[in-house]
PDB file of C-alpha atoms in Angstrom:
ATOM      1  CA  MET A   1       5.358 -25.807 -13.637  1.00  0.00           C
ATOM      2  CA  ASN A   2       3.051 -23.066 -15.410  1.00  0.00           C
ATOM      3  CA  GLY A   3       6.104 -23.462 -17.553  1.00  0.00           C
ATOM      4  CA  LEU A   4       8.568 -22.021 -15.150  1.00  0.00           C
ATOM      5  CA  LYS A   5      11.443 -24.471 -13.682  1.00  0.00           C
ATOM      6  CA  ALA A   6      11.521 -25.776 -10.286  1.00  0.00           C
ATOM      7  CA  SER A   7      14.480 -24.071  -8.974  1.00  0.00           C
ATOM      8  CA  LEU A   8      13.180 -20.356 -10.374  1.00  0.00           C
ATOM      9  CA  LEU A   9       9.854 -21.235  -8.296  1.00  0.00           C
ATOM     10  CA  LEU A  10      12.150 -22.370  -5.157  1.00  0.00           C
ATOM     11  CA  GLY A  11      13.725 -19.255  -5.324  1.00  0.00           C
ATOM     12  CA  CYS A  12      10.738 -17.215  -5.475  1.00  0.00           C
ATOM     13  CA  PHE A  13       9.447 -18.733  -2.280  1.00  0.00           C
ATOM     14  CA  LEU A  14      12.772 -18.367  -0.726  1.00  0.00           C
ATOM     15  CA  ARG A  15      12.645 -14.608  -1.300  1.00  0.00           C
ATOM     16  CA  THR A  16       9.333 -14.632   0.601  1.00  0.00           C
ATOM     17  CA  TYR A  17      11.066 -14.523   3.680  1.00  0.00           C
ATOM     18  CA  LEU A  18      12.677 -11.060   2.839  1.00  0.00           C
ATOM     19  CA  VAL A  19       9.130  -9.290   1.888  1.00  0.00           C
ATOM     20  CA  ALA A  20       9.343  -7.274   5.034  1.00  0.00           C
ATOM     21  CA  ALA A  21      12.886  -6.328   4.833  1.00  0.00           C
ATOM     22  CA  ALA A  22      11.994  -3.048   2.590  1.00  0.00           C
ATOM     23  CA  TYR A  23       9.155  -2.117   4.747  1.00  0.00           C
ATOM     24  CA  ASN A  24       8.347   1.603   3.632  1.00  0.00           C
ATOM     25  CA  PRO A  25       5.244   3.493   4.845  1.00  0.00           C
ATOM     26  CA  ARG A  26       4.537   4.439   0.879  1.00  0.00           C
ATOM     27  CA  GLY A  27       3.928   1.112  -0.374  1.00  0.00           C
ATOM     28  CA  LEU A  28       4.100  -0.943   2.802  1.00  0.00           C
ATOM     29  CA  GLN A  29       5.407  -4.571   1.612  1.00  0.00           C
ATOM     30  CA  ASN A  30       5.450  -3.568  -2.215  1.00  0.00           C
ATOM     31  CA  ILE A  31       9.159  -3.513  -2.604  1.00  0.00           C
ATOM     32  CA  GLY A  32       9.653  -7.021  -1.001  1.00  0.00           C
ATOM     33  CA  PHE A  33       6.817  -8.904  -3.042  1.00  0.00           C
ATOM     34  CA  MET A  34       7.804  -7.122  -6.102  1.00  0.00           C
ATOM     35  CA  PHE A  35      11.645  -8.703  -5.113  1.00  0.00           C
ATOM     36  CA  ALA A  36       9.776 -12.337  -4.561  1.00  0.00           C
ATOM     37  CA  ILE A  37       7.852 -12.274  -7.949  1.00  0.00           C
ATOM     38  CA  GLU A  38      10.561 -10.828 -10.231  1.00  0.00           C
ATOM     39  CA  PRO A  39      12.052 -13.827 -11.151  1.00  0.00           C
ATOM     40  CA  ALA A  40       9.143 -15.353 -12.676  1.00  0.00           C
ATOM     41  CA  LEU A  41       8.085 -12.416 -13.947  1.00  0.00           C
ATOM     42  CA  LEU A  42      11.230 -12.290 -15.770  1.00  0.00           C
ATOM     43  CA  ALA A  43      10.498 -15.590 -17.086  1.00  0.00           C
ATOM     44  CA  LEU A  44       7.222 -15.169 -18.211  1.00  0.00           C
ATOM     45  CA  TYR A  45       7.161 -12.104 -20.335  1.00  0.00           C
ATOM     46  CA  GLY A  46      11.082 -11.423 -20.663  1.00  0.00           C
ATOM     47  CA  PRO A  47      12.438  -8.333 -21.645  1.00  0.00           C
ATOM     48  CA  GLY A  48       9.952  -5.830 -22.975  1.00  0.00           C
ATOM     49  CA  PRO A  49       6.177  -3.603 -22.502  1.00  0.00           C
ATOM     50  CA  GLY A  50       4.932  -6.812 -21.217  1.00  0.00           C
ATOM     51  CA  LEU A  51       7.336  -6.868 -18.101  1.00  0.00           C
ATOM     52  CA  ARG A  52       6.627  -3.348 -17.277  1.00  0.00           C
ATOM     53  CA  ASP A  53       2.963  -3.694 -17.241  1.00  0.00           C
ATOM     54  CA  ALA A  54       3.589  -6.766 -15.147  1.00  0.00           C
ATOM     55  CA  ARG A  55       5.772  -5.000 -12.661  1.00  0.00           C
ATOM     56  CA  LEU A  56       3.179  -1.920 -12.466  1.00  0.00           C
ATOM     57  CA  ARG A  57       0.772  -4.449 -11.193  1.00  0.00           C
ATOM     58  CA  TYR A  58       3.342  -4.839  -8.089  1.00  0.00           C
ATOM     59  CA  VAL A  59       4.573  -1.784  -7.388  1.00  0.00           C
ATOM     60  CA  ARG A  60       1.426  -0.362  -5.865  1.00  0.00           C
ATOM     61  CA  ASN A  61       0.468  -0.290  -2.262  1.00  0.00           C
ATOM     62  CA  TYR A  62       0.914  -4.348  -1.090  1.00  0.00           C
ATOM     63  CA  ASN A  63       0.650  -5.352   2.698  1.00  0.00           C
ATOM     64  CA  CYS A  64      -0.387  -9.269   4.074  1.00  0.00           C
ATOM     65  CA  HIS A  65       0.574 -11.279   6.849  1.00  0.00           C
ATOM     66  CA  GLN A  66       3.403 -12.699   6.398  1.00  0.00           C
ATOM     67  CA  PHE A  67       2.594 -16.382   6.691  1.00  0.00           C
ATOM     68  CA  PHE A  68       0.142 -16.018   3.905  1.00  0.00           C
ATOM     69  CA  THR A  69       2.498 -14.367   1.511  1.00  0.00           C
ATOM     70  CA  PRO A  70       3.487 -17.721  -0.122  1.00  0.00           C
ATOM     71  CA  MET A  71       0.282 -18.427  -1.022  1.00  0.00           C
ATOM     72  CA  LEU A  72      -0.541 -15.172  -2.765  1.00  0.00           C
ATOM     73  CA  LEU A  73       2.905 -15.254  -4.334  1.00  0.00           C
ATOM     74  CA  GLY A  74       2.014 -18.816  -5.831  1.00  0.00           C
ATOM     75  CA  LEU A  75      -1.994 -17.432  -6.714  1.00  0.00           C
ATOM     76  CA  PHE A  76      -0.121 -14.599  -8.355  1.00  0.00           C
ATOM     77  CA  VAL A  77       2.370 -16.575 -10.402  1.00  0.00           C
ATOM     78  CA  HIS A  78      -0.672 -18.372 -12.062  1.00  0.00           C
ATOM     79  CA  MET A  79      -2.391 -15.617 -12.736  1.00  0.00           C
ATOM     80  CA  GLU A  80       0.440 -13.956 -14.393  1.00  0.00           C
ATOM     81  CA  ALA A  81       0.974 -17.352 -16.403  1.00  0.00           C
ATOM     82  CA  GLU A  82      -2.766 -17.242 -17.680  1.00  0.00           C
ATOM     83  CA  ILE A  83      -2.267 -13.066 -18.620  1.00  0.00           C
ATOM     84  CA  ALA A  84       0.762 -14.276 -20.309  1.00  0.00           C
ATOM     85  CA  ALA A  85      -0.888 -16.957 -21.924  1.00  0.00           C
ATOM     86  CA  GLY A  86      -3.750 -14.428 -22.993  1.00  0.00           C
ATOM     87  CA  ARG A  87      -5.871 -16.534 -21.100  1.00  0.00           C
ATOM     88  CA  LEU A  88      -6.903 -13.600 -18.651  1.00  0.00           C
ATOM     89  CA  ASP A  89      -6.999  -9.921 -18.209  1.00  0.00           C
ATOM     90  CA  PRO A  90      -4.654  -7.959 -16.681  1.00  0.00           C
ATOM     91  CA  ALA A  91      -7.630  -5.999 -15.007  1.00  0.00           C
ATOM     92  CA  VAL A  92      -8.714  -9.092 -12.928  1.00  0.00           C
ATOM     93  CA  GLN A  93      -5.293  -9.416 -11.387  1.00  0.00           C
ATOM     94  CA  ASN A  94      -5.517  -5.913 -10.121  1.00  0.00           C
ATOM     95  CA  ASN A  95      -9.185  -6.336  -8.534  1.00  0.00           C
ATOM     96  CA  VAL A  96      -7.993  -9.721  -6.887  1.00  0.00           C
ATOM     97  CA  LYS A  97      -4.804  -8.423  -5.756  1.00  0.00           C
ATOM     98  CA  ASP A  98      -5.726  -5.737  -3.315  1.00  0.00           C
ATOM     99  CA  THR A  99      -8.789  -7.515  -2.284  1.00  0.00           C
ATOM    100  CA  THR A 100      -7.185 -10.822  -1.207  1.00  0.00           C
ATOM    101  CA  ALA A 101      -4.319  -9.129   0.405  1.00  0.00           C
ATOM    102  CA  ASN A 102      -6.278  -7.175   2.509  1.00  0.00           C
ATOM    103  CA  THR A 103      -8.653 -10.296   3.336  1.00  0.00           C
ATOM    104  CA  LEU A 104      -5.914 -12.514   4.251  1.00  0.00           C
ATOM    105  CA  SER A 105      -4.138  -9.738   6.381  1.00  0.00           C
ATOM    106  CA  ALA A 106      -7.127  -9.590   8.322  1.00  0.00           C
ATOM    107  CA  ILE A 107      -7.410 -13.076   9.083  1.00  0.00           C
ATOM    108  CA  GLY A 108      -3.863 -13.429   9.458  1.00  0.00           C
ATOM    109  CA  ASP A 109      -3.824 -10.623  12.136  1.00  0.00           C
ATOM    110  CA  SER A 110      -6.580 -12.610  14.191  1.00  0.00           C
ATOM    111  CA  PHE A 111      -6.080 -16.241  13.781  1.00  0.00           C
ATOM    112  CA  PHE A 112      -1.603 -16.423  13.939  1.00  0.00           C
ATOM    113  CA  ASN A 113      -0.975 -12.924  16.079  1.00  0.00           C
ATOM    114  CA  GLY A 114      -4.079 -12.727  17.957  1.00  0.00           C
ATOM    115  CA  THR A 115      -4.484 -16.215  19.404  1.00  0.00           C
ATOM    116  CA  ALA A 116      -2.087 -18.761  17.672  1.00  0.00           C
ATOM    117  CA  LEU A 117       0.946 -17.326  18.900  1.00  0.00           C
ATOM    118  CA  ASN A 118      -0.711 -16.694  22.182  1.00  0.00           C
ATOM    119  CA  THR A 119      -1.452 -20.041  22.446  1.00  0.00           C
ATOM    120  CA  TRP A 120       2.405 -21.291  22.038  1.00  0.00           C
ATOM    121  CA  ALA A 121       3.480 -18.711  24.391  1.00  0.00           C
ATOM    122  CA  ILE A 122       1.374 -19.466  27.041  1.00  0.00           C
ATOM    123  CA  THR A 123       1.366 -22.977  26.565  1.00  0.00           C
ATOM    124  CA  VAL A 124       5.668 -23.245  26.660  1.00  0.00           C
ATOM    125  CA  SER A 125       5.642 -20.779  29.584  1.00  0.00           C
ATOM    126  CA  CYS A 126       3.086 -23.761  31.401  1.00  0.00           C
ATOM    127  CA  MET A 127       5.632 -26.490  30.654  1.00  0.00           C
ATOM    128  CA  VAL A 128       8.564 -24.348  31.422  1.00  0.00           C
ATOM    129  CA  LEU A 129       6.955 -23.565  35.127  1.00  0.00           C
ATOM    130  CA  ALA A 130       5.905 -27.788  35.627  1.00  0.00           C
ATOM    131  CA  GLY A 131       9.736 -28.444  35.010  1.00  0.00           C
ATOM    132  CA  MET A 132       9.513 -29.364  31.466  1.00  0.00           C
ATOM    133  CA  PRO A 133      11.797 -27.226  29.646  1.00  0.00           C
ATOM    134  CA  LEU A 134      12.978 -29.595  26.850  1.00  0.00           C
ATOM    135  CA  ALA A 135       9.424 -30.592  26.130  1.00  0.00           C
ATOM    136  CA  ALA A 136       8.194 -26.879  25.146  1.00  0.00           C
ATOM    137  CA  PHE A 137      11.556 -26.416  23.357  1.00  0.00           C
ATOM    138  CA  LEU A 138      10.905 -29.279  21.464  1.00  0.00           C
ATOM    139  CA  LEU A 139       6.831 -28.399  21.025  1.00  0.00           C
ATOM    140  CA  THR A 140       8.481 -25.117  19.709  1.00  0.00           C
ATOM    141  CA  VAL A 141      10.606 -26.913  17.061  1.00  0.00           C
ATOM    142  CA  LEU A 142       7.475 -28.756  15.915  1.00  0.00           C
ATOM    143  CA  LEU A 143       5.304 -25.839  15.637  1.00  0.00           C
ATOM    144  CA  PHE A 144       8.236 -23.809  13.788  1.00  0.00           C
ATOM    145  CA  VAL A 145       8.393 -27.018  11.170  1.00  0.00           C
ATOM    146  CA  LEU A 146       4.686 -27.083  10.597  1.00  0.00           C
ATOM    147  CA  LEU A 147       4.483 -23.322   9.716  1.00  0.00           C
ATOM    148  CA  GLN A 148       7.241 -23.840   7.120  1.00  0.00           C
ATOM    149  CA  ILE A 149       5.348 -26.678   5.996  1.00  0.00           C
ATOM    150  CA  PHE A 150       2.133 -24.867   5.803  1.00  0.00           C
ATOM    151  CA  LYS A 151       3.965 -21.773   4.004  1.00  0.00           C
ATOM    152  CA  ALA A 152       5.426 -23.982   1.289  1.00  0.00           C
ATOM    153  CA  GLY A 153       2.219 -26.184   0.754  1.00  0.00           C
ATOM    154  CA  THR A 154      -0.310 -23.310   0.664  1.00  0.00           C
ATOM    155  CA  PHE A 155       2.521 -21.684  -2.082  1.00  0.00           C
ATOM    156  CA  LEU A 156       2.493 -25.077  -4.073  1.00  0.00           C
ATOM    157  CA  LEU A 157      -1.440 -25.491  -4.234  1.00  0.00           C
ATOM    158  CA  ALA A 158      -1.841 -21.703  -5.051  1.00  0.00           C
ATOM    159  CA  LEU A 159       0.667 -22.128  -8.063  1.00  0.00           C
ATOM    160  CA  ARG A 160      -1.519 -25.405  -8.840  1.00  0.00           C
ATOM    161  CA  LYS A 161      -5.179 -24.362  -8.353  1.00  0.00           C
ATOM    162  CA  GLY A 162      -4.841 -20.753  -8.820  1.00  0.00           C
ATOM    163  CA  MET A 163      -8.028 -19.094  -7.425  1.00  0.00           C
ATOM    164  CA  ALA A 164      -9.342 -22.308  -6.228  1.00  0.00           C
ATOM    165  CA  VAL A 165      -6.993 -22.189  -3.060  1.00  0.00           C
ATOM    166  CA  LEU A 166      -8.842 -19.226  -1.807  1.00  0.00           C
ATOM    167  CA  PHE A 167     -11.822 -21.367  -1.623  1.00  0.00           C
ATOM    168  CA  LEU A 168     -10.055 -23.971  -0.028  1.00  0.00           C
ATOM    169  CA  LEU A 169      -8.800 -21.801   2.827  1.00  0.00           C
ATOM    170  CA  ARG A 170     -12.179 -20.583   3.286  1.00  0.00           C
ATOM    171  CA  ARG A 171     -13.189 -24.143   4.379  1.00  0.00           C
ATOM    172  CA  LEU A 172     -10.686 -23.969   6.961  1.00  0.00           C
ATOM    173  CA  ASP A 173     -12.594 -21.222   8.609  1.00  0.00           C
ATOM    174  CA  LEU A 174      -9.782 -19.861  10.679  1.00  0.00           C
ATOM    175  CA  ILE A 175     -12.004 -17.005  12.206  1.00  0.00           C
ATOM    176  CA  ASN A 176     -13.840 -19.623  13.886  1.00  0.00           C
ATOM    177  CA  TRP A 177     -11.329 -21.872  14.624  1.00  0.00           C
ATOM    178  CA  GLY A 178      -9.710 -18.613  16.211  1.00  0.00           C
ATOM    179  CA  ASP A 179     -12.585 -18.181  18.619  1.00  0.00           C
ATOM    180  CA  ARG A 180     -11.887 -21.946  19.482  1.00  0.00           C
ATOM    181  CA  PHE A 181      -8.597 -21.416  20.505  1.00  0.00           C
ATOM    182  CA  LYS A 182      -9.361 -17.991  22.696  1.00  0.00           C
ATOM    183  CA  TYR A 183     -11.795 -20.428  24.978  1.00  0.00           C
ATOM    184  CA  ALA A 184      -8.529 -22.870  25.262  1.00  0.00           C
ATOM    185  CA  ASN A 185      -6.203 -19.610  25.746  1.00  0.00           C
ATOM    186  CA  ALA A 186      -8.376 -18.835  29.023  1.00  0.00           C
ATOM    187  CA  LEU A 187      -8.081 -22.309  30.470  1.00  0.00           C
ATOM    188  CA  LEU A 188      -4.308 -22.113  29.789  1.00  0.00           C
ATOM    189  CA  LEU A 189      -3.773 -18.779  31.662  1.00  0.00           C
ATOM    190  CA  ALA A 190      -5.698 -20.282  34.375  1.00  0.00           C
ATOM    191  CA  LEU A 191      -3.167 -23.047  34.408  1.00  0.00           C
ATOM    192  CA  PHE A 192      -0.555 -20.814  34.139  1.00  0.00           C
ATOM    193  CA  LEU A 193      -1.721 -18.878  37.262  1.00  0.00           C
ATOM    194  CA  TRP A 194      -2.026 -21.938  39.228  1.00  0.00           C
ATOM    195  CA  LEU A 195       1.618 -22.793  38.560  1.00  0.00           C
ATOM    196  CA  ALA A 196       2.925 -19.765  38.616  1.00  0.00           C
ATOM    197  CA  LEU A 197       1.365 -18.915  42.368  1.00  0.00           C
ATOM    198  CA  PRO A 198       1.235 -22.819  44.035  1.00  0.00           C
ATOM    199  CA  GLY A 199       0.661 -21.196  47.887  1.00  0.00           C
ATOM    200  CA  ALA A 200      -1.328 -18.063  46.811  1.00  0.00           C
ATOM    201  CA  SER A 201      -4.369 -17.705  49.136  1.00  0.00           C
ATOM    202  CA  ALA A 202      -8.394 -17.427  48.385  1.00  0.00           C
ATOM    203  CA  PRO A 203      -8.091 -13.743  48.670  1.00  0.00           C
ATOM    204  CA  SER A 204      -5.015 -13.530  46.145  1.00  0.00           C
ATOM    205  CA  TRP A 205      -7.007 -15.774  43.557  1.00  0.00           C
ATOM    206  CA  GLY A 206      -9.926 -13.493  44.009  1.00  0.00           C
ATOM    207  CA  ILE A 207      -8.107 -10.470  43.579  1.00  0.00           C
ATOM    208  CA  VAL A 208      -6.237 -12.054  40.120  1.00  0.00           C
ATOM    209  CA  GLY A 209      -9.990 -13.098  39.185  1.00  0.00           C
ATOM    210  CA  PHE A 210     -11.076  -9.674  39.604  1.00  0.00           C
ATOM    211  CA  CYS A 211      -8.286  -8.523  37.813  1.00  0.00           C
ATOM    212  CA  LEU A 212      -8.765 -10.676  34.845  1.00  0.00           C
ATOM    213  CA  LEU A 213     -12.452  -9.929  34.620  1.00  0.00           C
ATOM    214  CA  LEU A 214     -11.942  -6.296  34.832  1.00  0.00           C
ATOM    215  CA  ALA A 215      -9.309  -6.303  31.925  1.00  0.00           C
ATOM    216  CA  GLY A 216     -11.505  -8.170  30.021  1.00  0.00           C
ATOM    217  CA  TRP A 217     -14.168  -5.790  30.170  1.00  0.00           C
ATOM    218  CA  LEU A 218     -12.260  -2.675  29.994  1.00  0.00           C
ATOM    219  CA  VAL A 219     -10.958  -4.438  26.195  1.00  0.00           C
ATOM    220  CA  GLY A 220     -14.769  -5.746  25.706  1.00  0.00           C
ATOM    221  CA  LYS A 221     -17.137  -3.536  26.332  1.00  0.00           C
ATOM    222  CA  LEU A 222     -14.660  -0.132  26.563  1.00  0.00           C
ATOM    223  CA  HIS A 223     -12.228  -0.843  23.593  1.00  0.00           C
ATOM    224  CA  ALA A 224      -9.729   0.197  25.755  1.00  0.00           C
ATOM    225  CA  PRO A 225      -6.206  -0.427  24.205  1.00  0.00           C
ATOM    226  CA  ARG A 226      -5.056  -4.096  25.389  1.00  0.00           C
ATOM    227  CA  VAL A 227      -1.556  -2.971  25.311  1.00  0.00           C
ATOM    228  CA  PHE A 228      -2.620  -0.346  28.184  1.00  0.00           C
ATOM    229  CA  VAL A 229      -4.288  -2.611  29.754  1.00  0.00           C
TER     230      VAL A 229
END
């Protein structure tokens, strides 16, 4: 694939799990990402000026959501193979790297951290309160496996398709799906409260509802910090 051995690509993919291990305030995740792509760069360019120039493209600031890191790795390996073959200008890679990483970081924070993880947390909490801890555990394992499939699948797809993978990702429309999940989270939260307070009186429910509405108003209208609220 792109002239690289499958074992080498597997090693690069596994290294993406360590991207945040060398997080630093200057380059953010640059050292970790450099560690992940290094075997591919060495195989593509060998020792010499080409390898040095390729490394310089990745030592600058880099930061992205970790669930999208494998896809970006596959994309950049694909682009480096094109650069090494003389079919792509290195300047194009520099522009794509910064723009794509920042965009996917925002999408990942909104969809995964801001929505999907909350859906999982409230769902398994409801299951535990309903007396189904085993189902909550099995759901968590299933979602964990699906996440690994997503990461491996997007890595391979980007490795094969290059920039075309970004158009496929756009069709998933994760931002709007995040909004739909938030509506589901509101219903799940109501279910959680009903399970947690089975004997609550009507006035108690009124107080709970008022507090939730107040919290939403503080965050939505006054932009109060969500952690504080």
